[in-house]
Amino acid sequence: MDSLKRTKVIDALSAKAGQKILVKGWVRTRRGNKSVGFIALNDGSTIKNIQIVVDFEKIAEDSLKGITTGACIAAEGLLVESQGQGQSVEIQAEKIELYGTADPETYPLQKKGHTMEYLRGIAHLRPRTNTFSAVLRIRHNMAYAIHTYFHEHGYFYFHTPIITASDCEGAGQMFQVTTKNLYDLKKDENGSIDYRDDFFGKQASLTVSGQLEGELGATALGAIYTFGPTFRAENSNTPRHLAEFWMIEPEIAFMDKAELMDLEEDFVKYCVRWALEHCADDLEFLNNMIDKGLIERLKSVVNTEFVRLPYTEGINILQEAIKNGKKFEFPCNWGDDLSSEHERYLVEEHFKRPVIMTDYPREIKAFYMKINEDKKTVQGTDVLFPQIGEIIGGSVREENYEKLMNEIEVRNIPMKDMWWYLDTRRFGSCPHAGFGLGFERLMLFVTGMQNIRDVIPFPRTPNNAEF
Ligand code: 4AD
Ligand code: MG
């Protein structure tokens, strides 16, 4: 069997008919009649299956017994023009080898029509479905597009630590990392835990963002980006939050607010355009099966200019809408953090295109954002997307040492773990800016999937760390 080299299904489907070919993969379906069997085989290289035709005069029907949905096989034969509809070529089987059976009684992926909830319960097998294999191929392509974009634009991939002692967002949503014996935790007279004998000699956590270290990179290499896992112990059970998600964080020296917004817009459009150009088959499948408006929405984002909207103007638009009878669940007065219903109203109903919202009230944003002259607002630049809400959080950074220190003190941020960050402002401080794109939020947009748990292979959410 293995004298021939294996051909991937994606290549077999575009190969010239008339040659001997060997394919290997998993059986999607098997059907047929008394004299002939048809096997639809998929090897993950493409959403498309290759059809294997088995003539029972050449291969005994009996020997196909174990070849049921989910089984793994190798098939060798002549590649011929297909007689049937829906495929250009098929294989006339000469030899079939069964690698692994999948008992029809117990294999959980019988044919079609499973709910997303059901599939989450079998996340170890769901990559074998059409939907998830399409999503995962697109996920790979998006990661590749991101590295390509930054590489082509002169950014350096900068690896920031996963384990850290500082809370970048200051929101206190960190997972602790410790080797202490939790069954025998000693506390001092104030009820505090002494971390001096812990692994790192201090309290440590999983990072919520690589930004602070990213700023160190930018103020040395000029322009860097991170692309790694980040962790948030926020108890948000929503279709848009994960406890472990991947974030892309570029950080650039000498960049101002206008340039930052240009970068955010150019970068997201590049990724979406990449998907349209490189993932056409998978997008077409998702457009048919998951979201009929998907491809049109992707094209429209690539072709429209994003709105640039100061927060204060956004609040005015929302209050005007309320006056005209629009009902929101949460209030939206100046100073409030916008909730996703507000963001989606602005993006989907009012402007009908992506919005970059800027100049937020100081109190609702992180300590590192550059304070405007009005002293009330900061130079944040979040990108809000249809269906998703916030896809990017970004800002110009406060580069003035005194102003930054003041913000750290006002917010009671523990100083002892911040000295190294403050050194960027003490030695050769420079204007700089950056943003964070939630990779899975981008994936939601590009695939049309409804739940963030379905665009990452193994989601981590409250009460769920299976697989
Ligand atoms: O707005 P965030 O919290 O910003 C930061 O972390 C900055 N330090 C980034 C920077 O400027 N370098 O998070 C950035 C993005 C959000 O816009 C969202 O897309 C995503 O990360 N995000 C999440 N994605 C999935 N699950 C969660 N729990 C997320 N929290 C944030
Ligand atoms: Mg944010």
Coordinates of C-alpha atoms and ligand atoms in Angstrom, one line a residue:
M1 CA 0.0 0.0 0.0
D2 CA 2.7 2.5 1.0
S3 CA 4.8 2.2 -2.2
L4 CA 2.8 5.2 -3.4
K5 CA 3.3 8.5 -1.5
R6 CA 0.2 9.8 0.2
T7 CA -1.6 12.7 -1.5
K8 CA -3.6 15.2 0.7
V9 CA -7.2 15.4 -0.2
I10 CA -6.9 19.1 -1.1
D11 CA -4.2 18.2 -3.7
A12 CA -6.0 15.1 -4.9
L13 CA -9.1 17.2 -5.7
S14 CA -7.1 19.4 -8.1
A15 CA -4.9 16.6 -9.5
K16 CA -5.0 15.4 -13.1
A17 CA -7.3 12.4 -13.6
G18 CA -5.7 9.1 -14.9
Q19 CA -3.1 8.6 -12.2
K20 CA -2.7 6.2 -9.4
I21 CA -3.3 7.9 -6.0
L22 CA -3.1 7.1 -2.3
V23 CA -5.2 9.1 0.2
K24 CA -5.7 8.7 3.9
G25 CA -8.3 10.2 6.2
W26 CA -11.5 9.8 8.2
V27 CA -14.7 8.5 6.8
R28 CA -17.5 11.2 6.8
T29 CA -20.2 9.0 5.3
R30 CA -20.6 5.7 3.6
R31 CA -23.5 4.8 1.3
G32 CA -24.1 2.7 -1.7
N33 CA -26.1 -0.3 -3.1
K34 CA -25.6 -4.0 -3.6
S35 CA -22.9 -3.6 -6.2
V36 CA -21.0 -0.4 -5.3
G37 CA -20.1 1.6 -2.2
F38 CA -19.3 5.3 -1.9
I39 CA -17.1 6.6 0.8
A40 CA -16.7 10.3 1.5
L41 CA -13.2 10.8 2.9
N42 CA -11.9 13.9 4.7
D43 CA -8.3 14.4 5.9
G44 CA -8.7 17.9 7.4
S45 CA -6.7 19.6 4.6
T46 CA -9.9 21.1 3.1
I47 CA -13.6 21.3 3.9
K48 CA -14.1 19.2 0.8
N49 CA -14.3 15.4 0.8
I50 CA -13.0 13.1 -1.8
Q51 CA -15.3 10.3 -3.0
I52 CA -14.0 6.8 -3.1
V53 CA -15.9 4.4 -5.2
V54 CA -15.7 0.7 -4.3
D55 CA -16.8 -1.9 -6.8
F56 CA -17.8 -5.0 -4.9
E57 CA -16.6 -7.2 -7.7
K58 CA -13.1 -6.0 -7.1
I59 CA -13.2 -5.6 -3.3
A60 CA -15.5 -7.8 -1.3
E61 CA -18.2 -5.9 0.5
D62 CA -17.5 -7.9 3.6
S63 CA -14.0 -6.3 3.9
L64 CA -15.7 -2.9 4.2
K65 CA -17.6 -3.8 7.4
G66 CA -15.5 -1.6 9.7
I67 CA -15.7 1.4 7.4
T68 CA -18.3 3.5 9.1
T69 CA -18.6 7.2 9.9
G70 CA -15.5 8.2 11.8
A71 CA -13.3 5.3 10.9
C72 CA -9.8 6.0 9.6
I73 CA -8.6 4.4 6.4
A74 CA -6.1 4.5 3.5
A75 CA -7.4 4.1 0.0
E76 CA -5.5 3.5 -3.2
G77 CA -6.8 3.6 -6.7
L78 CA -7.2 5.4 -10.0
L79 CA -8.2 9.0 -9.9
V80 CA -10.9 9.5 -12.5
E81 CA -13.3 12.2 -13.7
S82 CA -16.3 11.9 -11.5
Q83 CA -19.6 10.8 -13.0
G84 CA -21.7 12.2 -10.1
Q85 CA -22.6 15.7 -9.2
G86 CA -20.7 17.9 -6.7
Q87 CA -17.1 16.7 -7.3
S88 CA -14.7 16.9 -10.2
V89 CA -12.7 13.7 -9.5
E90 CA -13.1 10.5 -7.5
I91 CA -11.0 7.5 -6.7
Q92 CA -11.8 4.0 -8.1
A93 CA -10.6 1.9 -5.1
E94 CA -8.1 -0.9 -5.7
K95 CA -7.0 -1.3 -2.2
I96 CA -8.4 -0.2 1.1
E97 CA -6.7 -0.5 4.5
L98 CA -8.5 0.1 7.7
Y99 CA -6.4 1.9 10.3
G100 CA -9.0 2.4 13.1
T101 CA -12.7 1.7 13.4
A102 CA -15.3 3.9 15.1
D103 CA -18.0 1.8 16.6
P104 CA -21.4 3.2 15.3
E105 CA -23.0 2.5 18.7
T106 CA -20.6 4.7 20.6
Y107 CA -18.9 7.2 18.2
P108 CA -20.5 10.5 19.2
L109 CA -20.3 12.2 15.8
Q110 CA -22.9 10.4 13.8
K111 CA -23.6 12.4 10.6
K112 CA -25.0 15.9 11.1
G113 CA -27.1 18.3 13.0
H114 CA -25.5 18.4 16.5
T115 CA -26.0 21.5 18.6
M116 CA -23.1 23.7 19.5
E117 CA -23.7 22.8 23.2
Y118 CA -23.5 19.1 22.5
L119 CA -20.3 19.6 20.5
R120 CA -18.7 21.6 23.4
G121 CA -19.2 18.5 25.5
I122 CA -17.0 16.6 23.1
A123 CA -14.4 19.2 22.3
H124 CA -11.8 16.5 21.9
L125 CA -13.7 15.3 18.8
R126 CA -15.4 18.3 17.4
P127 CA -12.4 19.4 15.2
R128 CA -13.5 16.4 13.1
T129 CA -16.8 18.2 12.2
N130 CA -17.1 20.4 9.1
T131 CA -17.9 23.5 11.1
F132 CA -15.0 23.2 13.5
S133 CA -12.4 22.2 11.0
A134 CA -13.4 25.2 9.0
V135 CA -13.1 27.5 12.0
L136 CA -9.8 26.0 13.0
R137 CA -8.3 26.4 9.5
I138 CA -9.4 30.0 9.5
R139 CA -7.9 30.4 13.0
H140 CA -4.5 29.2 11.7
N141 CA -4.8 31.6 8.7
M142 CA -5.6 34.6 10.9
A143 CA -2.6 33.9 13.1
Y144 CA -0.5 33.6 10.0
A145 CA -1.9 36.9 8.6
I146 CA -1.2 38.7 11.9
H147 CA 2.5 37.6 11.9
T148 CA 2.8 38.5 8.2
Y149 CA 1.3 42.0 8.7
F150 CA 3.6 42.9 11.5
H151 CA 6.6 41.4 9.9
E152 CA 6.0 43.3 6.6
H153 CA 5.5 46.5 8.5
G154 CA 8.8 46.2 10.4
Y155 CA 7.5 45.1 13.8
F156 CA 9.4 42.6 15.9
Y157 CA 7.7 39.7 17.7
F158 CA 8.5 40.3 21.3
H159 CA 7.8 37.5 23.8
T160 CA 6.3 38.9 27.0
P161 CA 6.0 36.7 30.1
I162 CA 3.0 34.6 31.0
I163 CA 3.9 34.6 34.7
T164 CA 4.0 38.1 36.1
A165 CA 3.7 40.0 39.4
S166 CA 1.9 43.1 38.0
D167 CA -1.7 43.6 37.1
C168 CA -1.6 45.6 33.8
E169 CA -5.3 46.4 33.7
G170 CA -5.5 47.0 37.5
A171 CA -8.8 45.2 37.6
G172 CA -7.7 42.5 40.1
Q173 CA -8.9 39.6 37.8
M174 CA -5.7 37.5 38.0
F175 CA -5.2 33.8 38.5
Q176 CA -2.6 33.2 41.1
V177 CA 0.5 31.0 40.4
T178 CA 1.9 29.3 43.5
T179 CA 3.6 26.2 44.7
K180 CA 2.5 26.8 48.3
N181 CA 0.7 24.0 50.1
L182 CA -2.9 25.2 50.1
Y183 CA -3.8 22.6 52.8
D184 CA -1.3 24.3 55.1
L185 CA -1.4 28.0 54.5
K186 CA 0.1 30.1 57.2
K187 CA -0.9 33.7 57.7
D188 CA 0.8 36.4 59.7
E189 CA -0.7 38.4 62.5
N190 CA -2.4 40.7 60.0
G191 CA -4.0 37.8 58.2
S192 CA -1.7 38.2 55.2
I193 CA 0.0 35.4 53.5
D194 CA 3.8 35.5 53.5
Y195 CA 5.0 34.9 49.9
R196 CA 8.7 35.1 50.6
D197 CA 9.0 31.3 50.7
D198 CA 6.8 30.8 47.6
F199 CA 8.4 29.8 44.3
F200 CA 9.0 33.3 43.1
G201 CA 9.6 34.8 46.5
K202 CA 6.5 37.0 45.9
Q203 CA 2.9 36.8 44.9
A204 CA 2.7 35.8 41.2
S205 CA -0.1 35.5 38.7
L206 CA -0.9 34.7 35.1
T207 CA -0.7 37.8 32.9
V208 CA -3.9 39.7 31.8
S209 CA -1.9 41.5 29.1
G210 CA 1.6 41.8 27.8
Q211 CA 1.4 45.5 27.4
L212 CA 3.6 46.7 30.2
E213 CA 6.5 44.6 29.1
G214 CA 5.5 45.4 25.5
E215 CA 6.2 49.1 26.2
L216 CA 9.7 48.1 27.3
G217 CA 10.2 46.5 23.9
A218 CA 8.8 49.4 22.0
T219 CA 11.1 51.9 23.8
A220 CA 14.1 49.8 22.7
L221 CA 13.2 48.2 19.3
G222 CA 10.8 51.0 18.1
A223 CA 7.9 48.8 17.1
I224 CA 7.0 45.4 18.6
Y225 CA 4.0 43.1 18.9
T226 CA 3.1 40.3 21.2
F227 CA 0.8 37.4 20.4
G228 CA 0.2 35.1 23.3
P229 CA -2.3 33.7 25.7
T230 CA -3.7 36.0 28.4
F231 CA -5.8 35.1 31.4
R232 CA -8.7 36.8 33.2
A233 CA -10.4 35.5 36.2
E234 CA -13.5 37.5 35.5
N235 CA -16.7 35.7 36.3
S236 CA -18.4 36.7 33.0
N237 CA -20.4 33.9 31.5
T238 CA -21.1 35.6 28.2
P239 CA -20.7 34.6 24.6
R240 CA -17.8 37.0 24.3
H241 CA -15.6 36.3 27.3
L242 CA -13.0 33.6 28.0
A243 CA -10.9 33.0 31.0
E244 CA -8.0 32.1 28.7
F245 CA -7.8 34.0 25.4
W246 CA -5.1 35.0 22.9
M247 CA -4.2 38.7 22.5
I248 CA -2.2 40.6 19.9
E249 CA -0.6 43.7 21.3
P250 CA 1.5 46.0 19.1
E251 CA 3.3 48.8 20.8
I252 CA 5.0 51.6 18.9
A253 CA 7.3 54.4 19.9
F254 CA 6.6 57.9 18.5
M255 CA 3.0 57.1 17.5
D256 CA 0.2 59.5 18.2
K257 CA -3.5 59.0 18.5
A258 CA -4.4 59.6 14.8
E259 CA -1.7 57.2 13.7
L260 CA -2.8 54.6 16.2
M261 CA -6.4 54.7 14.8
D262 CA -5.0 54.4 11.3
L263 CA -3.0 51.3 12.4
E264 CA -6.0 49.7 14.1
E265 CA -8.2 50.2 11.1
D266 CA -5.5 49.1 8.6
F267 CA -4.6 46.0 10.6
V268 CA -8.1 44.7 11.1
K269 CA -9.0 45.2 7.5
Y270 CA -5.9 43.4 6.5
C271 CA -6.9 40.4 8.5
V272 CA -10.4 40.3 7.2
R273 CA -9.2 40.7 3.6
W274 CA -6.7 37.9 4.2
A275 CA -9.6 35.6 5.3
L276 CA -11.6 36.5 2.2
E277 CA -8.6 35.8 -0.1
H278 CA -7.2 32.7 1.6
C279 CA -10.2 30.9 3.3
A280 CA -12.8 31.1 0.5
D281 CA -14.0 27.5 0.8
D282 CA -14.3 27.6 4.5
L283 CA -16.0 31.0 4.5
E284 CA -18.5 29.8 1.9
F285 CA -19.3 26.8 4.1
L286 CA -19.9 28.9 7.2
N287 CA -21.8 31.4 5.1
N288 CA -24.2 28.6 4.0
M289 CA -24.4 26.8 7.3
I290 CA -24.0 29.3 10.1
D291 CA -24.6 32.9 9.0
K292 CA -26.0 33.8 5.6
G293 CA -24.8 37.4 5.9
L294 CA -21.2 36.5 6.8
I295 CA -19.3 37.1 3.5
E296 CA -21.2 40.3 2.7
R297 CA -20.4 41.6 6.2
L298 CA -16.7 40.8 5.8
K299 CA -16.6 42.6 2.4
S300 CA -18.4 45.6 3.8
V301 CA -15.9 46.0 6.7
V302 CA -13.0 45.9 4.3
N303 CA -14.6 48.5 2.0
T304 CA -15.9 51.1 4.5
E305 CA -14.1 53.7 6.5
F306 CA -14.4 53.3 10.2
V307 CA -16.1 56.2 12.1
R308 CA -13.9 58.0 14.6
L309 CA -16.1 59.1 17.5
P310 CA -15.2 60.8 20.8
Y311 CA -16.9 59.2 23.8
T312 CA -18.7 62.5 24.6
E313 CA -20.3 62.6 21.2
G314 CA -21.2 59.0 21.5
I315 CA -23.0 59.7 24.8
N316 CA -24.9 62.5 23.1
I317 CA -26.1 60.2 20.3
L318 CA -27.2 57.6 22.8
Q319 CA -29.1 60.1 24.9
E320 CA -30.8 61.5 21.8
A321 CA -31.9 58.0 21.0
I322 CA -33.3 57.5 24.5
K323 CA -35.2 60.8 24.0
N324 CA -36.7 59.3 20.8
G325 CA -37.9 56.2 22.6
K326 CA -35.0 53.8 22.4
K327 CA -34.9 51.5 25.5
F328 CA -31.6 50.3 27.0
E329 CA -31.1 48.0 30.0
F330 CA -28.3 50.0 31.5
P331 CA -28.0 53.8 32.0
C332 CA -25.6 55.8 29.8
N333 CA -24.7 59.1 31.3
W334 CA -21.4 60.9 30.8
G335 CA -18.9 58.9 32.9
D336 CA -20.6 55.5 32.6
D337 CA -18.7 52.6 31.0
L338 CA -20.7 51.8 27.9
S339 CA -22.2 48.3 27.9
S340 CA -22.3 46.2 24.8
E341 CA -25.9 47.2 24.0
H342 CA -24.8 50.8 23.7
E343 CA -21.8 49.9 21.6
R344 CA -23.9 47.8 19.3
Y345 CA -26.5 50.5 19.0
L346 CA -23.9 53.0 17.8
V347 CA -22.3 50.5 15.4
E348 CA -25.2 48.5 14.1
E349 CA -28.1 51.0 14.2
H350 CA -26.7 54.5 14.2
F351 CA -23.6 54.4 12.0
K352 CA -24.0 50.9 10.5
R353 CA -20.2 50.5 10.3
P354 CA -17.3 50.0 12.7
V355 CA -16.6 52.8 15.2
I356 CA -13.3 53.8 16.8
M357 CA -14.3 55.4 20.1
T358 CA -11.9 57.8 21.6
D359 CA -11.2 60.1 24.6
Y360 CA -13.0 58.2 27.3
P361 CA -13.5 59.6 30.9
R362 CA -10.3 59.0 32.9
E363 CA -12.1 57.1 35.7
I364 CA -13.3 54.2 33.5
K365 CA -10.0 53.5 31.8
A366 CA -6.6 52.1 32.9
F367 CA -3.9 54.1 34.7
Y368 CA -1.5 54.1 31.8
M369 CA -3.6 56.1 29.3
K370 CA -2.4 59.6 28.2
I371 CA -4.5 62.3 29.9
N372 CA -5.9 65.0 27.6
E373 CA -5.6 68.7 28.3
D374 CA -9.1 68.8 29.7
K375 CA -7.8 66.6 32.5
K376 CA -11.1 64.7 32.3
T377 CA -10.5 62.4 29.4
V378 CA -7.8 60.0 28.2
Q379 CA -6.6 59.1 24.8
G380 CA -8.2 55.6 24.5
T381 CA -9.0 54.3 21.0
D382 CA -11.3 51.3 21.2
V383 CA -12.6 49.6 18.1
L384 CA -16.2 48.6 18.2
F385 CA -17.5 46.1 15.7
P386 CA -20.9 44.9 14.5
Q387 CA -22.1 41.8 16.3
I388 CA -19.1 41.8 18.6
G389 CA -18.8 45.1 20.4
E390 CA -15.3 45.9 21.5
I391 CA -12.8 44.0 19.4
I392 CA -9.7 46.2 20.2
G393 CA -8.8 48.2 23.3
G394 CA -6.0 50.7 22.7
S395 CA -4.5 54.0 23.8
V396 CA -1.7 56.5 23.6
R397 CA 0.3 56.0 26.8
E398 CA 1.1 58.6 29.4
E399 CA 4.8 59.2 28.9
N400 CA 5.1 61.9 31.6
Y401 CA 6.6 60.5 34.8
E402 CA 4.9 62.8 37.2
K403 CA 1.5 62.4 35.6
L404 CA 1.8 58.7 35.5
M405 CA 3.0 58.5 39.2
N406 CA 0.0 60.6 40.2
E407 CA -2.4 58.2 38.5
I408 CA -0.7 55.2 40.2
E409 CA -1.0 56.9 43.6
V410 CA -4.6 58.0 43.1
R411 CA -5.6 54.4 42.2
N412 CA -3.6 52.8 45.0
I413 CA -1.7 50.6 42.6
P414 CA 1.1 48.8 44.5
M415 CA 4.3 50.5 43.5
K416 CA 6.8 47.9 44.5
D417 CA 6.2 45.8 41.5
M418 CA 6.1 48.8 39.1
W419 CA 9.6 50.3 39.4
W420 CA 10.8 48.7 36.2
Y421 CA 7.8 50.1 34.2
L422 CA 8.4 53.5 35.6
D423 CA 12.0 53.4 34.4
T424 CA 10.7 53.8 30.8
R425 CA 9.5 57.3 31.9
R426 CA 12.7 58.1 33.8
F427 CA 15.2 57.2 31.1
G428 CA 14.6 58.6 27.7
S429 CA 10.8 58.6 27.9
C430 CA 9.1 58.9 24.6
P431 CA 5.6 59.3 23.2
H432 CA 4.2 55.9 22.3
A433 CA 1.0 54.0 21.8
G434 CA -0.4 50.6 21.3
F435 CA -3.5 48.4 21.4
G436 CA -4.7 44.9 22.2
L437 CA -6.8 42.8 19.8
G438 CA -8.7 39.9 21.3
F439 CA -7.9 37.1 18.9
E440 CA -11.1 35.2 19.6
R441 CA -13.2 38.3 19.1
L442 CA -11.6 38.7 15.7
M443 CA -12.4 35.0 15.1
L444 CA -16.0 35.5 16.1
F445 CA -16.3 38.3 13.5
V446 CA -14.5 36.4 10.7
T447 CA -16.4 33.1 11.1
G448 CA -19.8 34.4 12.0
M449 CA -19.9 32.0 15.0
Q450 CA -22.1 33.1 17.8
N451 CA -20.2 32.0 20.9
I452 CA -16.6 32.6 21.7
R453 CA -16.4 29.0 23.1
D454 CA -16.7 27.8 19.5
V455 CA -13.7 29.7 18.0
I456 CA -11.0 28.2 20.2
P457 CA -10.2 24.5 20.3
F458 CA -10.4 24.1 24.1
P459 CA -12.3 26.9 25.8
R460 CA -11.6 27.9 29.4
T461 CA -14.6 29.5 31.2
P462 CA -16.0 29.6 34.7
N463 CA -16.5 26.0 35.8
N464 CA -15.0 24.6 32.7
A465 CA -11.5 23.3 32.2
E466 CA -12.3 19.9 30.6
F467 CA -9.9 18.6 28.0
Ligands
4AD1 O1 -9.4 46.2 26.6 P1 -8.5 45.3 27.2 O2 -8.7 44.8 28.6 O3 -7.0 46.0 27.0 C1 -5.8 45.6 27.4 O4 -5.6 44.5 28.0 C2 -4.7 46.5 27.0 N1 -3.6 46.2 27.9 C3 -4.3 46.2 25.6 C4 -3.3 47.0 25.1 O5 -3.5 48.2 24.9 N2 -2.1 46.5 24.8 O6 -8.3 44.0 26.3 C5 -8.0 44.1 24.9 C6 -8.9 43.2 24.1 C7 -10.4 43.6 24.1 O7 -10.7 44.6 23.3 C8 -11.1 42.3 23.7 O8 -11.1 42.2 22.3 C9 -10.1 41.2 24.3 O9 -8.9 41.9 24.5 N3 -10.6 40.7 25.6 C10 -11.2 39.5 25.7 N4 -11.4 38.5 24.8 C11 -12.0 37.4 25.3 N5 -12.3 37.1 26.6 C12 -12.1 38.1 27.5 N6 -12.3 37.9 28.8 C13 -11.5 39.3 27.1 N7 -11.1 40.5 27.7 C14 -10.6 41.3 26.8
MG2 MG -11.1 47.2 26.9

